Short mmCIF file of C-alpha atoms and ligand atoms in Angstrom, two decimals:
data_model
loop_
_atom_site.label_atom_id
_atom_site.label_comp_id
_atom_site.label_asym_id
_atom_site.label_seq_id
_atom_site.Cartn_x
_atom_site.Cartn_y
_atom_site.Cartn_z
CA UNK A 1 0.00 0.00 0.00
CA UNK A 2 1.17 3.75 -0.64
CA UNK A 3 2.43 5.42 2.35
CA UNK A 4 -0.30 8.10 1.52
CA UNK A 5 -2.59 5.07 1.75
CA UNK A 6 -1.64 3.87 4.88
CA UNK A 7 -1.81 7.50 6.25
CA UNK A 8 -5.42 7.57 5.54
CA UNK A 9 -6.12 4.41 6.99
CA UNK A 10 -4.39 5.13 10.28
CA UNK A 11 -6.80 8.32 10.64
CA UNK A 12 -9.73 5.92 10.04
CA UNK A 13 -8.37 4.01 12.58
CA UNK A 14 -8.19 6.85 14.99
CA UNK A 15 -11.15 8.51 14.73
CA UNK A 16 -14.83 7.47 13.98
CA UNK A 17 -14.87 6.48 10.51
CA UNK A 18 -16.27 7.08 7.05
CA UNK A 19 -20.13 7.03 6.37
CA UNK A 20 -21.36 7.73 2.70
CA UNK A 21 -24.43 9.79 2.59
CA UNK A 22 -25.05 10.01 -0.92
CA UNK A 23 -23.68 9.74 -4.24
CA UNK A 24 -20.41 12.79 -3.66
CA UNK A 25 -21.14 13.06 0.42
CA UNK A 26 -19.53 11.63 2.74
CA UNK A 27 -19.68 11.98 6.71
CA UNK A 28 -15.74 11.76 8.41
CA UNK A 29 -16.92 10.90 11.59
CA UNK A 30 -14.17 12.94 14.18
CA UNK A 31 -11.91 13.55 11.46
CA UNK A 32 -11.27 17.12 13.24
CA UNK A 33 -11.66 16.01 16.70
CA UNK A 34 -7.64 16.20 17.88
CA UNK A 35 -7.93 19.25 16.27
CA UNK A 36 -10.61 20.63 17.97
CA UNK A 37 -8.64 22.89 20.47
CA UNK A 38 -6.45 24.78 17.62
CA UNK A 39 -9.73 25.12 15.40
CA UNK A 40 -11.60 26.75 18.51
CA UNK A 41 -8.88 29.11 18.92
CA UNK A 42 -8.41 30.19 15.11
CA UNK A 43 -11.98 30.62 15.33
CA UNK A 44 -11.60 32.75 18.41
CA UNK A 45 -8.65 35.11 16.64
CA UNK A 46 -10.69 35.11 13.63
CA UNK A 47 -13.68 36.97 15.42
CA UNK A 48 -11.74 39.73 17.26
CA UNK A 49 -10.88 40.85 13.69
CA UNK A 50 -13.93 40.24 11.83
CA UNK A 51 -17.06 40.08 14.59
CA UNK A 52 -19.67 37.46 13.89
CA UNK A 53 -23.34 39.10 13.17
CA UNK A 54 -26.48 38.66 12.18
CA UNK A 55 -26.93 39.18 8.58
CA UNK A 56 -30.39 39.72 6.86
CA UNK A 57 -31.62 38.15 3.52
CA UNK A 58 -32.73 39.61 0.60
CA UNK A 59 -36.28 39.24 2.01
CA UNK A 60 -35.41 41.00 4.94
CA UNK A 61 -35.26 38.50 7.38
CA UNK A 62 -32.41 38.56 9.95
CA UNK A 63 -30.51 35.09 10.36
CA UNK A 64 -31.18 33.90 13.65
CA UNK A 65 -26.99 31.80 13.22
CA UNK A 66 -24.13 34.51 13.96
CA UNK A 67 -21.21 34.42 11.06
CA UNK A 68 -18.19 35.92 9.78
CA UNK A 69 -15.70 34.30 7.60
CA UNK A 70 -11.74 34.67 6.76
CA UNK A 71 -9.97 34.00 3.17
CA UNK A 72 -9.81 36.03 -0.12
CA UNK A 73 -13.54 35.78 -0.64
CA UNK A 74 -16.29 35.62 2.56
CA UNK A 75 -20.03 34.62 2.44
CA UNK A 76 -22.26 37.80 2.87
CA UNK A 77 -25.84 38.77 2.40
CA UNK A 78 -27.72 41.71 2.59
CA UNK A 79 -30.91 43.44 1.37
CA UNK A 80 -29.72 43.35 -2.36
CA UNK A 81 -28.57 39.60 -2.39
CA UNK A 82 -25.98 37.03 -1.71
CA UNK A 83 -22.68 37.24 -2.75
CA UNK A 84 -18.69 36.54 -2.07
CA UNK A 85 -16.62 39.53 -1.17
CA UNK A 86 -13.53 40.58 -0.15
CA UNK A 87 -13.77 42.26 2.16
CA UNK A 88 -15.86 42.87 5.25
CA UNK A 89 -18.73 44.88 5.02
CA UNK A 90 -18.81 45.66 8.61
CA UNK A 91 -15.48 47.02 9.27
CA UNK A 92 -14.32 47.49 5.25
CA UNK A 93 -11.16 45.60 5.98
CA UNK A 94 -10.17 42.13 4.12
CA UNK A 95 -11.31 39.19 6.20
CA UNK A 96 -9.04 37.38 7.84
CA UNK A 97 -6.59 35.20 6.66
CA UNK A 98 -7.34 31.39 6.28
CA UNK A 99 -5.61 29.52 8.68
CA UNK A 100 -3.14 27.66 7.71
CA UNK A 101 -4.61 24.64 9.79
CA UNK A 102 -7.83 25.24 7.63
CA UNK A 103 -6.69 24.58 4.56
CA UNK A 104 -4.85 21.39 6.01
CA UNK A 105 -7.74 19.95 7.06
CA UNK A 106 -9.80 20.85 4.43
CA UNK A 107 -7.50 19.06 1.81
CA UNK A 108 -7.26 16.02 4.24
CA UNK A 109 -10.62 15.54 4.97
CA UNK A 110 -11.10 15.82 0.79
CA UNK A 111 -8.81 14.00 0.14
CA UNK A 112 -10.11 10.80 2.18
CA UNK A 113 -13.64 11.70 0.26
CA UNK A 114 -11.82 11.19 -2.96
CA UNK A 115 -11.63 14.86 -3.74
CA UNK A 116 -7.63 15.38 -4.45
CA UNK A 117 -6.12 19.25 -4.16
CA UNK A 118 -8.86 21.02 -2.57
CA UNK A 119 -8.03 24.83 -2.09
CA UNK A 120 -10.85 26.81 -0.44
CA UNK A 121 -10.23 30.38 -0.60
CA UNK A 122 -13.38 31.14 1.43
CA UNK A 123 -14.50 29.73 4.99
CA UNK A 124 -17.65 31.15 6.95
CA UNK A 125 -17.69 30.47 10.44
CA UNK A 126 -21.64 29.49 11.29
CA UNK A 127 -22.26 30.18 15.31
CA UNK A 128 -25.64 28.68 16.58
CA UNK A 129 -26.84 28.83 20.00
CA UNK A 130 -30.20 27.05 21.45
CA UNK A 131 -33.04 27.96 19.28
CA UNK A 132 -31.40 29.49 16.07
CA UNK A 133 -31.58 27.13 12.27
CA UNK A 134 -30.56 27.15 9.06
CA UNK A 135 -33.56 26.86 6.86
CA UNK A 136 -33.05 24.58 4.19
CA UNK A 137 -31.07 25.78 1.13
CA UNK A 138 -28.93 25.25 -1.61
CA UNK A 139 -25.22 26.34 -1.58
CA UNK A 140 -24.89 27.81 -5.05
CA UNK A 141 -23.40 31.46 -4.91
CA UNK A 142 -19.99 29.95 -5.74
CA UNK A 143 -18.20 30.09 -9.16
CA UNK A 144 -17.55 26.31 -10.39
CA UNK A 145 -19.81 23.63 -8.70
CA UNK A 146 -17.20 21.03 -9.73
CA UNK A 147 -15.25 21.61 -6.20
CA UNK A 148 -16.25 20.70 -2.88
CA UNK A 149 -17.66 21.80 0.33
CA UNK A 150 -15.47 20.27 3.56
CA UNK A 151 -17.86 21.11 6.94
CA UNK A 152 -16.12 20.84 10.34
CA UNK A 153 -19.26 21.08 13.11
CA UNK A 154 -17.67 21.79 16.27
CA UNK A 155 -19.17 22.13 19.91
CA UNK A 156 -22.85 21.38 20.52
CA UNK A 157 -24.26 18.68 18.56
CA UNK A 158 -26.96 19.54 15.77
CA UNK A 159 -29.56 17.67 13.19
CA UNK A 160 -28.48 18.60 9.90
CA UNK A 161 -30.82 17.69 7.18
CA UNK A 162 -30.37 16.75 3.79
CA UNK A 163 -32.88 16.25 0.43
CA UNK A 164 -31.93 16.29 -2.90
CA UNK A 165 -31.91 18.56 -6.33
CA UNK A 166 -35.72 19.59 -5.95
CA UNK A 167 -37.09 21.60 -2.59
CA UNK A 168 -39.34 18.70 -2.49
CA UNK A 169 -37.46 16.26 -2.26
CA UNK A 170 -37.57 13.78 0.40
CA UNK A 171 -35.55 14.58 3.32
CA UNK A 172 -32.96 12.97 5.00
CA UNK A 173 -31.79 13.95 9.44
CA UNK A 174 -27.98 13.23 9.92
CA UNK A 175 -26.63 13.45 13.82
CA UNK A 176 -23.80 15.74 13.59
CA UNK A 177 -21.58 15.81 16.57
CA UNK A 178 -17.93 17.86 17.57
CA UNK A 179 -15.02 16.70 15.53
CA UNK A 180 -17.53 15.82 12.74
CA UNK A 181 -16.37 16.61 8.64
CA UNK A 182 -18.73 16.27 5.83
CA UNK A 183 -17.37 16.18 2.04
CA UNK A 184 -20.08 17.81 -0.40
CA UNK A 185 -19.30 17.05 -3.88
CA UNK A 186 -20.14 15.62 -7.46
CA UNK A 187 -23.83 14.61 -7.91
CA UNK A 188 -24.92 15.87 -4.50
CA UNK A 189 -23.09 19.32 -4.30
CA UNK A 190 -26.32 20.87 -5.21
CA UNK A 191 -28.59 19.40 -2.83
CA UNK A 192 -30.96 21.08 -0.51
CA UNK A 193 -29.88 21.44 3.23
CA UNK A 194 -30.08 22.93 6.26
CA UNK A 195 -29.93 22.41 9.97
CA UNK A 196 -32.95 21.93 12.38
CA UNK A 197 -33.34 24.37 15.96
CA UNK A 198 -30.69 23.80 18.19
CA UNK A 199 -31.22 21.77 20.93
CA UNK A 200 -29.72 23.74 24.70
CA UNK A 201 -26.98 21.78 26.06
CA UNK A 202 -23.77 22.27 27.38
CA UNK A 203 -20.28 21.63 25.41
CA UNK A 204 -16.80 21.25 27.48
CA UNK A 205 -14.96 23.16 24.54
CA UNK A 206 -17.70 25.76 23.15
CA UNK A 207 -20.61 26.44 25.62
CA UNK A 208 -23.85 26.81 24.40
CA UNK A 209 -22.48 26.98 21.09
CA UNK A 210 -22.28 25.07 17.80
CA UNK A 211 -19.72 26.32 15.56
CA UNK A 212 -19.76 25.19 11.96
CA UNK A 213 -16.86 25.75 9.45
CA UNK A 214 -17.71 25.78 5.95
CA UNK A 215 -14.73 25.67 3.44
CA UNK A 216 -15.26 26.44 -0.25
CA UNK A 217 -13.56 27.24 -3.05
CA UNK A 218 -15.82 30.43 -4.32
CA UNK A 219 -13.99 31.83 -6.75
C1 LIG B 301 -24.96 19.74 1.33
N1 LIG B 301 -24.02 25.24 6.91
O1 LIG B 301 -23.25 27.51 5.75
S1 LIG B 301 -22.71 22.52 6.54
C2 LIG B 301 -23.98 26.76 5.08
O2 LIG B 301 -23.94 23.26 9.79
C3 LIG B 301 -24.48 25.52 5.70
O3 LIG B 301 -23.76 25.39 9.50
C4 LIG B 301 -24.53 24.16 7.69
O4 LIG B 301 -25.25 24.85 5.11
C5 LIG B 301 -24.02 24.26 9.09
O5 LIG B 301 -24.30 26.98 3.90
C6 LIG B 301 -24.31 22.84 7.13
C7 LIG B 301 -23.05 21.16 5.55
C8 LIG B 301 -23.24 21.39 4.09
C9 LIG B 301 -22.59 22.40 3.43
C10 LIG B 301 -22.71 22.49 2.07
C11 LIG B 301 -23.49 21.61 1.34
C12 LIG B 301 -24.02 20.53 3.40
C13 LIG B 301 -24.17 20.63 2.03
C14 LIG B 301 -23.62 21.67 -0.05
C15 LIG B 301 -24.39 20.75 -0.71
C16 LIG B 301 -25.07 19.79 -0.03
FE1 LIG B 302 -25.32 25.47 3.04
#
């Protein structure tokens, strides 16, 4: 076996293992867990330069999940749409830079979902407390569909759900707990999801908190 090969296997071995959700997902089941500590703190650096807040949707709505991102390119939205930008509309500055333990795990965690020389240039930081969702929704402001999404969920645990191409599709609960990485790509890149209410609870690392990274490669 390739010592690549045997790499991967080894982090199989050591954390939780790989489920396949659907054709192009796969669940990494506490592929970021020994990780967890450094993440937490990049995440913590991250928002003293660029706060997390409450956007609000084209319709007007203000998201009940907290975010801010860091790379070239971050997630915004605002009365006049959705869009990536460079920089951050709160402050005007560039958002962070990516970490470089980020991209490392965001090219691992690919890369053991078949997905070789993944390069996100964008990564919004999701915070949910007790109470606040993500509706469902389809992740399609990015440039070229042909990459991946890599999620880390960190801190409390959530039910994300998952359907399919259509809004009506039949839908699909996943548990996703801390150290958790799901791989979004080929057939199922496009497919409706979201994540249900919050449940309160109390995490040793985060709090009342779920953070959720969300790596892309927008433009
Ligand atoms: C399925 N975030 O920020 S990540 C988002 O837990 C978002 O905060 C959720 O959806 C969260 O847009 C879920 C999981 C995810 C991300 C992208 C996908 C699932 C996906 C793209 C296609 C299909
Ligand atoms: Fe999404």
């Amino acid at each position: 076996m390739p010592y690549i090969g045997t790499m991967q296997q080894s982090l199989f071995d050591a954390d939780g293992g790989k489920e396949a959700l659907a054709p192009g997902a796969t669940v990494l089941r506490g592929f970021a867990r020994k990780r967890d500590v450094a993440l937490l703190a990049a995440v913590e650096e991250i928002a003293t330069q660029a706060l997390f807040r409450h956007m609000v949707t084209p319709g007007g709505f203000e998201m009940s999940v907290a975010m801010t991102n860091c790379g070239a390119a971050g997630w915004v939205t605002d009365r006049t749409g959705y869009r990536y930008q460079a920089h951050d509309p709160h402050s005007g500055a560039p958002w962070p830079a990516m970490p470089a333990g980020f991209l490392a795990l965001a090219d691992e965690a690919a890369t053991a979902a078949g997905f070789a020389d993944f390069v996100p240039d964008a990564c919004l930081i999701n915070r949910y407390e007790p109470g606040t969702k993500l509706s469902l929704h389809q992740d399609k402001d990015e440039a070229d569909y042909a990459h991946p999404i890599v999620s880390v969920s960190l801190g409390l645990p959530a039910t994300f759900q998952f359907g399919g191409p259509k809004r009506g599709d039949p839908v699909r609960k996943v548990a996703l707990e801390h150290g958790d990485v799901v791989v979004w790509g080929g057939p199922s890149r496009l497919f409706h999801h979201g994540v249900l209410t919050l449940k309160s609870g109390e995490h040793p690392l985060t709090g009342r908190r779920r953070f959720n990274l969300t790596l892309r490669k927008a433009l």
